[in-house]
Amino acid sequence: AGVRRIVCACPNCVKAMREAFAPDARTSGIELAVLPQVLADVGYRVDAGVAARLLAGDEGRGVLLCVHDSCPDRDYGQFADGLRAILPEGAWVEPAHCRRKSVCCGSLPRAAGNAKAADKCADICGREAVEASADAIVTTCMSCAFQLNMAQAHAPAVHFLELLYDWRIDWSSVG
C-alpha cells in the first residue's frame, strides 16, 4: 500500500510490528513512530493543572509523577523518551529502576498465569513510586496502567493519554 510510517500508541504493538516487519523486505523500511513522541514533537504537553485535578482533586496543588517504562520498550526507549518529553517539566521523577532496568508491572507474569509473581512486580513498582515521593505512576502502556491500578495500592497509576486529554479511566470497571 506504500505505507512509509505507522504511528503506534502501544509499546507491545511496536515490539510485535518491529519483529514482524524486520525480516520482510517489503516492510523492513517502514518507520514505527511512537505516539507520545509524535504528540510532543507537534507541541502537545500534559498540563500540570489538569494532572493535579485528575489525581489530587485540586488544580492548584502540584503532583509529582513517577514514570513507569514498559518492558517492550526497554531495548529502544522510544516510549520512555516520548513520555518524558510530553510531561510538564519538574513534575516527574524516575523510580529506582527505569528505562532498560525497569521493573515489569506484572502483566507478563499475569498473562503466563503466575498471579503471585505479577502482584510482586506491581508491588515493587508502587513502592518505588512512593520511595521517589511521587503522587502517582504514569505510563504509556494501557496494560501497565491497568495492572498497576489493580495489583498494588501504594500509588494510583495513570496512562499519559488520561492526563493529556483530561479524562480519567475508572480502572476498577475495566474488564
Short mmCIF file of N, CA and C in Angstrom, two decimals:
data_model
loop_
_atom_site.label_atom_id
_atom_site.label_comp_id
_atom_site.label_asym_id
_atom_site.label_seq_id
_atom_site.Cartn_x
_atom_site.Cartn_y
_atom_site.Cartn_z
N ALA A 1 0.83 -1.20 0.00
CA ALA A 1 0.00 0.00 0.00
C ALA A 1 0.86 1.25 0.00
N GLY A 2 2.16 1.11 0.09
CA GLY A 2 3.04 2.27 0.08
C GLY A 2 3.20 2.97 1.42
N VAL A 3 2.81 2.32 2.49
CA VAL A 3 2.94 2.91 3.82
C VAL A 3 4.41 3.06 4.16
N ARG A 4 4.78 4.26 4.61
CA ARG A 4 6.18 4.51 4.99
C ARG A 4 6.34 4.75 6.48
N ARG A 5 5.22 5.07 7.16
CA ARG A 5 5.28 5.39 8.58
C ARG A 5 3.99 4.97 9.26
N ILE A 6 4.14 4.34 10.42
CA ILE A 6 2.99 3.98 11.24
C ILE A 6 3.21 4.61 12.61
N VAL A 7 2.22 5.34 13.09
CA VAL A 7 2.28 5.92 14.43
C VAL A 7 1.59 4.94 15.37
N CYS A 8 2.33 4.49 16.35
CA CYS A 8 1.85 3.44 17.26
C CYS A 8 1.59 4.00 18.65
N ALA A 9 0.47 3.60 19.23
CA ALA A 9 0.10 4.06 20.56
C ALA A 9 0.52 3.09 21.66
N CYS A 10 0.95 1.90 21.29
CA CYS A 10 1.17 0.84 22.26
C CYS A 10 2.58 0.27 22.16
N PRO A 11 3.31 0.22 23.28
CA PRO A 11 4.66 -0.37 23.26
C PRO A 11 4.67 -1.83 22.83
N ASN A 12 3.66 -2.59 23.24
CA ASN A 12 3.60 -4.00 22.83
C ASN A 12 3.40 -4.13 21.33
N CYS A 13 2.59 -3.25 20.76
CA CYS A 13 2.34 -3.29 19.31
C CYS A 13 3.61 -2.95 18.53
N VAL A 14 4.35 -1.95 18.99
CA VAL A 14 5.59 -1.58 18.32
C VAL A 14 6.56 -2.76 18.33
N LYS A 15 6.69 -3.41 19.47
CA LYS A 15 7.60 -4.56 19.56
C LYS A 15 7.17 -5.66 18.59
N ALA A 16 5.88 -5.96 18.57
CA ALA A 16 5.38 -7.02 17.68
C ALA A 16 5.56 -6.65 16.21
N MET A 17 5.27 -5.40 15.87
CA MET A 17 5.43 -4.98 14.47
C MET A 17 6.89 -4.94 14.07
N ARG A 18 7.74 -4.47 14.96
CA ARG A 18 9.18 -4.44 14.67
C ARG A 18 9.68 -5.84 14.35
N GLU A 19 9.27 -6.82 15.15
CA GLU A 19 9.70 -8.20 14.95
C GLU A 19 9.10 -8.79 13.67
N ALA A 20 7.86 -8.43 13.36
CA ALA A 20 7.20 -8.97 12.16
C ALA A 20 7.70 -8.30 10.89
N PHE A 21 7.99 -7.01 10.94
CA PHE A 21 8.38 -6.26 9.74
C PHE A 21 9.84 -6.47 9.35
N ALA A 22 10.72 -6.64 10.33
CA ALA A 22 12.17 -6.69 10.07
C ALA A 22 12.59 -7.75 9.04
N PRO A 23 12.11 -8.97 9.10
CA PRO A 23 12.60 -9.98 8.16
C PRO A 23 12.00 -9.88 6.75
N ASP A 24 11.03 -9.03 6.53
CA ASP A 24 10.37 -8.93 5.23
C ASP A 24 10.82 -7.66 4.52
N ALA A 25 11.46 -7.80 3.37
CA ALA A 25 11.99 -6.65 2.62
C ALA A 25 10.90 -5.64 2.28
N ARG A 26 9.66 -6.08 2.14
CA ARG A 26 8.56 -5.17 1.79
C ARG A 26 8.18 -4.26 2.95
N THR A 27 8.46 -4.69 4.18
CA THR A 27 8.04 -3.91 5.35
C THR A 27 9.19 -3.45 6.23
N SER A 28 10.39 -3.93 5.99
CA SER A 28 11.52 -3.62 6.89
C SER A 28 11.86 -2.13 6.95
N GLY A 29 11.51 -1.37 5.94
CA GLY A 29 11.83 0.06 5.93
C GLY A 29 10.74 0.96 6.49
N ILE A 30 9.64 0.38 6.94
CA ILE A 30 8.56 1.19 7.50
C ILE A 30 8.99 1.76 8.84
N GLU A 31 8.84 3.07 8.99
CA GLU A 31 9.16 3.73 10.26
C GLU A 31 8.03 3.47 11.25
N LEU A 32 8.40 3.08 12.45
CA LEU A 32 7.44 2.91 13.53
C LEU A 32 7.64 4.05 14.51
N ALA A 33 6.81 5.06 14.42
CA ALA A 33 6.87 6.21 15.31
C ALA A 33 5.97 5.95 16.51
N VAL A 34 6.34 6.51 17.66
CA VAL A 34 5.55 6.27 18.87
C VAL A 34 4.73 7.51 19.20
N LEU A 35 3.48 7.29 19.58
CA LEU A 35 2.52 8.37 19.79
C LEU A 35 2.98 9.45 20.76
N PRO A 36 3.51 9.10 21.94
CA PRO A 36 3.89 10.20 22.84
C PRO A 36 4.94 11.13 22.24
N GLN A 37 5.89 10.58 21.50
CA GLN A 37 6.92 11.43 20.88
C GLN A 37 6.34 12.25 19.73
N VAL A 38 5.47 11.64 18.93
CA VAL A 38 4.83 12.36 17.83
C VAL A 38 4.03 13.54 18.39
N LEU A 39 3.28 13.30 19.46
CA LEU A 39 2.50 14.38 20.07
C LEU A 39 3.40 15.47 20.65
N ALA A 40 4.48 15.06 21.31
CA ALA A 40 5.43 16.04 21.86
C ALA A 40 6.06 16.86 20.75
N ASP A 41 6.40 16.19 19.64
CA ASP A 41 7.05 16.89 18.52
C ASP A 41 6.16 17.95 17.88
N VAL A 42 4.84 17.78 17.96
CA VAL A 42 3.94 18.79 17.39
C VAL A 42 3.43 19.76 18.46
N GLY A 43 3.99 19.68 19.66
CA GLY A 43 3.72 20.68 20.67
C GLY A 43 2.76 20.32 21.78
N TYR A 44 2.24 19.11 21.79
CA TYR A 44 1.35 18.72 22.89
C TYR A 44 2.15 18.51 24.16
N ARG A 45 1.57 18.93 25.28
CA ARG A 45 2.17 18.71 26.60
C ARG A 45 1.05 18.45 27.59
N VAL A 46 1.32 17.61 28.57
CA VAL A 46 0.39 17.41 29.66
C VAL A 46 0.37 18.69 30.48
N ASP A 47 -0.82 19.17 30.80
CA ASP A 47 -0.97 20.37 31.63
C ASP A 47 -0.87 19.97 33.10
N ALA A 48 0.00 20.63 33.83
CA ALA A 48 0.22 20.30 35.24
C ALA A 48 -1.05 20.48 36.06
N GLY A 49 -1.84 21.50 35.74
CA GLY A 49 -3.08 21.73 36.46
C GLY A 49 -4.09 20.62 36.23
N VAL A 50 -4.19 20.14 35.01
CA VAL A 50 -5.10 19.03 34.70
C VAL A 50 -4.64 17.78 35.45
N ALA A 51 -3.35 17.51 35.45
CA ALA A 51 -2.84 16.34 36.17
C ALA A 51 -3.17 16.45 37.66
N ALA A 52 -3.00 17.64 38.23
CA ALA A 52 -3.30 17.84 39.65
C ALA A 52 -4.79 17.64 39.94
N ARG A 53 -5.64 18.15 39.07
CA ARG A 53 -7.08 17.99 39.28
C ARG A 53 -7.51 16.53 39.16
N LEU A 54 -6.99 15.83 38.15
CA LEU A 54 -7.37 14.43 37.95
C LEU A 54 -6.85 13.51 39.05
N LEU A 55 -5.67 13.82 39.56
CA LEU A 55 -5.04 12.92 40.53
C LEU A 55 -5.19 13.35 41.98
N ALA A 56 -5.34 14.64 42.21
CA ALA A 56 -5.42 15.13 43.59
C ALA A 56 -6.71 15.89 43.87
N GLY A 57 -7.50 16.12 42.83
CA GLY A 57 -8.75 16.84 43.02
C GLY A 57 -8.60 18.33 43.20
N ASP A 58 -7.40 18.86 42.97
CA ASP A 58 -7.13 20.29 43.17
C ASP A 58 -6.15 20.77 42.11
N GLU A 59 -6.65 21.59 41.20
CA GLU A 59 -5.81 22.06 40.10
C GLU A 59 -4.65 22.93 40.58
N GLY A 60 -4.78 23.53 41.76
CA GLY A 60 -3.72 24.38 42.29
C GLY A 60 -2.63 23.62 43.02
N ARG A 61 -2.88 22.36 43.32
CA ARG A 61 -1.91 21.54 44.03
C ARG A 61 -1.01 20.85 43.01
N GLY A 62 0.26 20.91 43.19
CA GLY A 62 1.17 20.20 42.29
C GLY A 62 1.16 18.72 42.57
N VAL A 63 1.35 17.93 41.55
CA VAL A 63 1.51 16.49 41.73
C VAL A 63 2.83 16.07 41.09
N LEU A 64 3.44 15.08 41.68
CA LEU A 64 4.69 14.54 41.17
C LEU A 64 4.41 13.15 40.62
N LEU A 65 4.77 12.95 39.37
CA LEU A 65 4.50 11.69 38.67
C LEU A 65 5.76 10.84 38.59
N CYS A 66 5.63 9.57 38.88
CA CYS A 66 6.74 8.63 38.74
C CYS A 66 6.56 7.91 37.42
N VAL A 67 7.52 8.03 36.53
CA VAL A 67 7.40 7.39 35.22
C VAL A 67 7.62 5.88 35.34
N HIS A 68 6.80 5.14 34.60
CA HIS A 68 6.96 3.69 34.54
C HIS A 68 7.21 3.33 33.08
N ASP A 69 8.34 2.72 32.80
CA ASP A 69 8.70 2.32 31.44
C ASP A 69 8.32 0.86 31.24
N SER A 70 7.61 0.60 30.14
CA SER A 70 7.11 -0.74 29.90
C SER A 70 8.20 -1.66 29.34
N CYS A 71 8.07 -2.93 29.62
CA CYS A 71 9.05 -3.95 29.20
C CYS A 71 9.35 -3.93 27.70
N PRO A 72 8.33 -3.88 26.82
CA PRO A 72 8.62 -3.97 25.39
C PRO A 72 9.41 -2.79 24.84
N ASP A 73 9.53 -1.72 25.62
CA ASP A 73 10.26 -0.53 25.17
C ASP A 73 11.70 -0.50 25.69
N ARG A 74 12.09 -1.48 26.47
CA ARG A 74 13.42 -1.46 27.09
C ARG A 74 14.56 -1.33 26.08
N ASP A 75 14.49 -2.03 24.98
CA ASP A 75 15.60 -2.03 24.03
C ASP A 75 15.74 -0.75 23.23
N TYR A 76 14.65 -0.02 23.07
CA TYR A 76 14.68 1.17 22.21
C TYR A 76 14.45 2.48 22.97
N GLY A 77 13.63 2.46 23.99
CA GLY A 77 13.39 3.65 24.80
C GLY A 77 12.60 4.75 24.12
N GLN A 78 11.93 4.44 23.03
CA GLN A 78 11.18 5.48 22.32
C GLN A 78 9.99 5.98 23.13
N PHE A 79 9.25 5.07 23.73
CA PHE A 79 8.11 5.48 24.56
C PHE A 79 8.61 6.19 25.81
N ALA A 80 9.72 5.72 26.37
CA ALA A 80 10.31 6.36 27.55
C ALA A 80 10.68 7.81 27.24
N ASP A 81 11.34 8.02 26.12
CA ASP A 81 11.72 9.38 25.74
C ASP A 81 10.48 10.25 25.47
N GLY A 82 9.53 9.69 24.74
CA GLY A 82 8.32 10.43 24.41
C GLY A 82 7.51 10.81 25.63
N LEU A 83 7.42 9.89 26.60
CA LEU A 83 6.68 10.18 27.83
C LEU A 83 7.31 11.35 28.57
N ARG A 84 8.61 11.31 28.72
CA ARG A 84 9.29 12.37 29.44
C ARG A 84 9.18 13.71 28.70
N ALA A 85 9.13 13.66 27.37
CA ALA A 85 9.02 14.88 26.57
C ALA A 85 7.65 15.54 26.68
N ILE A 86 6.63 14.75 26.96
CA ILE A 86 5.27 15.27 26.98
C ILE A 86 4.81 15.69 28.38
N LEU A 87 5.54 15.27 29.41
CA LEU A 87 5.18 15.60 30.79
C LEU A 87 5.66 17.00 31.15
N PRO A 88 4.96 17.67 32.07
CA PRO A 88 5.39 19.00 32.50
C PRO A 88 6.77 18.95 33.14
N GLU A 89 7.60 19.89 32.79
CA GLU A 89 8.95 19.95 33.37
C GLU A 89 8.87 20.09 34.88
N GLY A 90 9.66 19.29 35.57
CA GLY A 90 9.71 19.34 37.02
C GLY A 90 8.57 18.60 37.71
N ALA A 91 7.67 17.98 36.93
CA ALA A 91 6.51 17.31 37.52
C ALA A 91 6.66 15.79 37.51
N TRP A 92 7.85 15.29 37.18
CA TRP A 92 8.04 13.84 37.15
C TRP A 92 9.38 13.46 37.73
N VAL A 93 9.43 12.22 38.22
CA VAL A 93 10.66 11.67 38.79
C VAL A 93 10.86 10.26 38.24
N GLU A 94 12.09 9.81 38.33
CA GLU A 94 12.45 8.45 37.92
C GLU A 94 12.36 7.52 39.14
N PRO A 95 11.85 6.31 38.95
CA PRO A 95 11.92 5.33 40.02
C PRO A 95 13.34 4.76 40.10
N ALA A 96 13.60 3.96 41.10
CA ALA A 96 14.93 3.35 41.24
C ALA A 96 15.29 2.53 40.00
N HIS A 97 14.30 1.89 39.40
CA HIS A 97 14.53 1.07 38.20
C HIS A 97 13.72 1.67 37.05
N CYS A 98 14.41 2.12 36.03
CA CYS A 98 13.71 2.71 34.89
C CYS A 98 14.45 2.37 33.59
N ARG A 99 13.81 2.74 32.51
CA ARG A 99 14.34 2.52 31.17
C ARG A 99 14.75 1.06 30.98
N ARG A 100 15.98 0.78 30.63
CA ARG A 100 16.43 -0.60 30.37
C ARG A 100 16.32 -1.51 31.59
N LYS A 101 16.28 -0.91 32.78
CA LYS A 101 16.22 -1.68 34.02
C LYS A 101 14.86 -1.59 34.70
N SER A 102 13.85 -1.17 33.97
CA SER A 102 12.53 -1.02 34.58
C SER A 102 12.01 -2.37 35.08
N VAL A 103 11.25 -2.30 36.14
CA VAL A 103 10.62 -3.49 36.69
C VAL A 103 9.31 -3.70 35.94
N CYS A 104 9.05 -4.91 35.53
CA CYS A 104 7.80 -5.24 34.86
C CYS A 104 6.63 -4.90 35.78
N CYS A 105 5.56 -4.38 35.22
CA CYS A 105 4.37 -4.04 36.00
C CYS A 105 3.68 -5.29 36.54
N GLY A 106 3.95 -6.43 35.92
CA GLY A 106 3.33 -7.68 36.32
C GLY A 106 2.40 -8.25 35.26
N SER A 107 2.18 -7.51 34.18
CA SER A 107 1.29 -8.01 33.13
C SER A 107 1.82 -9.30 32.49
N LEU A 108 3.13 -9.36 32.28
CA LEU A 108 3.69 -10.57 31.65
C LEU A 108 3.53 -11.80 32.53
N PRO A 109 3.90 -11.75 33.83
CA PRO A 109 3.67 -12.93 34.65
C PRO A 109 2.17 -13.26 34.79
N ARG A 110 1.33 -12.23 34.83
CA ARG A 110 -0.11 -12.48 34.94
C ARG A 110 -0.61 -13.22 33.70
N ALA A 111 -0.14 -12.78 32.52
CA ALA A 111 -0.54 -13.45 31.27
C ALA A 111 -0.05 -14.89 31.24
N ALA A 112 1.06 -15.15 31.92
CA ALA A 112 1.60 -16.52 31.97
C ALA A 112 0.94 -17.36 33.07
N GLY A 113 0.00 -16.75 33.80
CA GLY A 113 -0.73 -17.49 34.82
C GLY A 113 -0.10 -17.46 36.20
N ASN A 114 0.88 -16.58 36.41
CA ASN A 114 1.55 -16.51 37.70
C ASN A 114 1.13 -15.23 38.42
N ALA A 115 -0.04 -15.26 39.05
CA ALA A 115 -0.58 -14.09 39.73
C ALA A 115 0.31 -13.62 40.88
N LYS A 116 0.93 -14.54 41.59
CA LYS A 116 1.78 -14.17 42.73
C LYS A 116 2.98 -13.33 42.25
N ALA A 117 3.64 -13.77 41.18
CA ALA A 117 4.77 -13.01 40.64
C ALA A 117 4.29 -11.68 40.06
N ALA A 118 3.11 -11.67 39.44
CA ALA A 118 2.55 -10.44 38.88
C ALA A 118 2.31 -9.41 39.96
N ASP A 119 1.71 -9.83 41.05
CA ASP A 119 1.44 -8.91 42.16
C ASP A 119 2.72 -8.41 42.80
N LYS A 120 3.74 -9.27 42.86
CA LYS A 120 5.04 -8.85 43.42
C LYS A 120 5.67 -7.76 42.56
N CYS A 121 5.61 -7.92 41.24
CA CYS A 121 6.14 -6.90 40.33
C CYS A 121 5.43 -5.57 40.53
N ALA A 122 4.10 -5.61 40.54
CA ALA A 122 3.32 -4.39 40.71
C ALA A 122 3.64 -3.73 42.05
N ASP A 123 3.79 -4.54 43.09
CA ASP A 123 4.11 -4.01 44.42
C ASP A 123 5.45 -3.28 44.40
N ILE A 124 6.44 -3.84 43.72
CA ILE A 124 7.75 -3.18 43.62
C ILE A 124 7.60 -1.83 42.92
N CYS A 125 6.85 -1.79 41.84
CA CYS A 125 6.64 -0.53 41.11
C CYS A 125 5.98 0.51 42.00
N GLY A 126 4.97 0.10 42.74
CA GLY A 126 4.29 1.02 43.65
C GLY A 126 5.20 1.52 44.75
N ARG A 127 5.98 0.61 45.32
CA ARG A 127 6.91 1.01 46.39
C ARG A 127 7.97 1.99 45.86
N GLU A 128 8.45 1.74 44.65
CA GLU A 128 9.46 2.64 44.08
C GLU A 128 8.87 4.03 43.82
N ALA A 129 7.61 4.10 43.46
CA ALA A 129 6.96 5.40 43.27
C ALA A 129 6.89 6.15 44.59
N VAL A 130 6.52 5.45 45.65
CA VAL A 130 6.46 6.07 46.98
C VAL A 130 7.86 6.51 47.42
N GLU A 131 8.86 5.66 47.19
CA GLU A 131 10.24 6.00 47.56
C GLU A 131 10.73 7.23 46.81
N ALA A 132 10.20 7.46 45.62
CA ALA A 132 10.57 8.64 44.82
C ALA A 132 9.72 9.85 45.18
N SER A 133 8.88 9.71 46.19
CA SER A 133 7.98 10.77 46.67
C SER A 133 6.93 11.18 45.64
N ALA A 134 6.55 10.25 44.78
CA ALA A 134 5.56 10.55 43.74
C ALA A 134 4.14 10.40 44.28
N ASP A 135 3.25 11.16 43.67
CA ASP A 135 1.83 11.07 44.00
C ASP A 135 1.13 10.00 43.17
N ALA A 136 1.69 9.69 42.01
CA ALA A 136 1.08 8.73 41.10
C ALA A 136 2.12 8.19 40.14
N ILE A 137 1.78 7.10 39.50
CA ILE A 137 2.62 6.48 38.47
C ILE A 137 2.02 6.84 37.12
N VAL A 138 2.86 7.19 36.15
CA VAL A 138 2.38 7.47 34.80
C VAL A 138 3.09 6.55 33.82
N THR A 139 2.34 6.03 32.86
CA THR A 139 2.90 5.09 31.90
C THR A 139 2.32 5.33 30.51
N THR A 140 2.95 4.73 29.51
CA THR A 140 2.46 4.82 28.13
C THR A 140 1.73 3.56 27.71
N CYS A 141 1.66 2.59 28.59
CA CYS A 141 1.08 1.28 28.25
C CYS A 141 -0.23 1.06 29.00
N MET A 142 -1.29 0.77 28.27
CA MET A 142 -2.59 0.54 28.89
C MET A 142 -2.55 -0.70 29.79
N SER A 143 -1.84 -1.72 29.38
CA SER A 143 -1.73 -2.92 30.20
C SER A 143 -1.03 -2.62 31.52
N CYS A 144 0.03 -1.82 31.46
CA CYS A 144 0.73 -1.41 32.68
C CYS A 144 -0.20 -0.59 33.58
N ALA A 145 -0.91 0.36 32.99
CA ALA A 145 -1.81 1.20 33.78
C ALA A 145 -2.85 0.34 34.49
N PHE A 146 -3.43 -0.61 33.77
CA PHE A 146 -4.43 -1.50 34.37
C PHE A 146 -3.82 -2.31 35.50
N GLN A 147 -2.72 -2.99 35.22
CA GLN A 147 -2.07 -3.85 36.22
C GLN A 147 -1.66 -3.04 37.45
N LEU A 148 -1.08 -1.88 37.24
CA LEU A 148 -0.59 -1.08 38.38
C LEU A 148 -1.74 -0.50 39.20
N ASN A 149 -2.90 -0.35 38.60
CA ASN A 149 -4.07 0.10 39.36
C ASN A 149 -4.75 -1.05 40.10
N MET A 150 -4.68 -2.24 39.55
CA MET A 150 -5.41 -3.36 40.12
C MET A 150 -4.58 -4.19 41.11
N ALA A 151 -3.26 -4.17 41.00
CA ALA A 151 -2.45 -5.11 41.77
C ALA A 151 -1.54 -4.47 42.81
N GLN A 152 -1.64 -3.18 43.00
CA GLN A 152 -0.87 -2.53 44.07
C GLN A 152 -1.64 -1.32 44.56
N ALA A 153 -1.44 -0.97 45.83
CA ALA A 153 -2.20 0.14 46.42
C ALA A 153 -1.32 1.28 46.92
N HIS A 154 -0.05 1.28 46.54
CA HIS A 154 0.85 2.31 47.04
C HIS A 154 0.62 3.66 46.37
N ALA A 155 0.36 3.64 45.07
CA ALA A 155 0.18 4.89 44.31
C ALA A 155 -0.76 4.61 43.14
N PRO A 156 -1.66 5.54 42.85
CA PRO A 156 -2.52 5.34 41.68
C PRO A 156 -1.67 5.40 40.41
N ALA A 157 -2.14 4.73 39.39
CA ALA A 157 -1.45 4.75 38.10
C ALA A 157 -2.36 5.40 37.07
N VAL A 158 -1.74 6.06 36.11
CA VAL A 158 -2.48 6.76 35.07
C VAL A 158 -1.77 6.57 33.74
N HIS A 159 -2.54 6.41 32.68
CA HIS A 159 -1.98 6.39 31.34
C HIS A 159 -1.81 7.83 30.90
N PHE A 160 -0.73 8.14 30.21
CA PHE A 160 -0.45 9.53 29.84
C PHE A 160 -1.58 10.17 29.04
N LEU A 161 -2.33 9.40 28.26
CA LEU A 161 -3.43 9.98 27.49
C LEU A 161 -4.57 10.45 28.39
N GLU A 162 -4.72 9.84 29.56
CA GLU A 162 -5.71 10.33 30.52
C GLU A 162 -5.37 11.77 30.92
N LEU A 163 -4.11 12.01 31.16
CA LEU A 163 -3.66 13.35 31.55
C LEU A 163 -3.72 14.32 30.39
N LEU A 164 -3.30 13.87 29.24
CA LEU A 164 -3.26 14.75 28.07
C LEU A 164 -4.66 15.18 27.64
N TYR A 165 -5.60 14.26 27.72
CA TYR A 165 -6.95 14.57 27.23
C TYR A 165 -7.96 14.79 28.35
N ASP A 166 -7.46 14.94 29.60
CA ASP A 166 -8.32 15.33 30.71
C ASP A 166 -9.52 14.40 30.86
N TRP A 167 -9.23 13.12 30.90
CA TRP A 167 -10.28 12.12 31.01
C TRP A 167 -9.74 10.92 31.78
N ARG A 168 -10.22 10.73 32.98
CA ARG A 168 -9.73 9.67 33.85
C ARG A 168 -10.54 8.39 33.60
N ILE A 169 -9.85 7.30 33.45
CA ILE A 169 -10.47 6.00 33.28
C ILE A 169 -10.78 5.42 34.65
N ASP A 170 -11.95 4.84 34.79
CA ASP A 170 -12.30 4.12 36.01
C ASP A 170 -11.73 2.71 35.86
N TRP A 171 -10.49 2.53 36.30
CA TRP A 171 -9.78 1.26 36.10
C TRP A 171 -10.46 0.09 36.79
N SER A 172 -11.18 0.36 37.87
CA SER A 172 -11.84 -0.73 38.59
C SER A 172 -12.99 -1.34 37.80
N SER A 173 -13.50 -0.62 36.80
CA SER A 173 -14.61 -1.14 36.00
C SER A 173 -14.14 -1.72 34.66
N VAL A 174 -12.84 -1.66 34.40
CA VAL A 174 -12.32 -2.18 33.13
C VAL A 174 -12.28 -3.70 33.22
N GLY A 175 -12.86 -4.37 32.24
CA GLY A 175 -12.93 -5.83 32.25
C GLY A 175 -11.68 -6.46 31.72
#
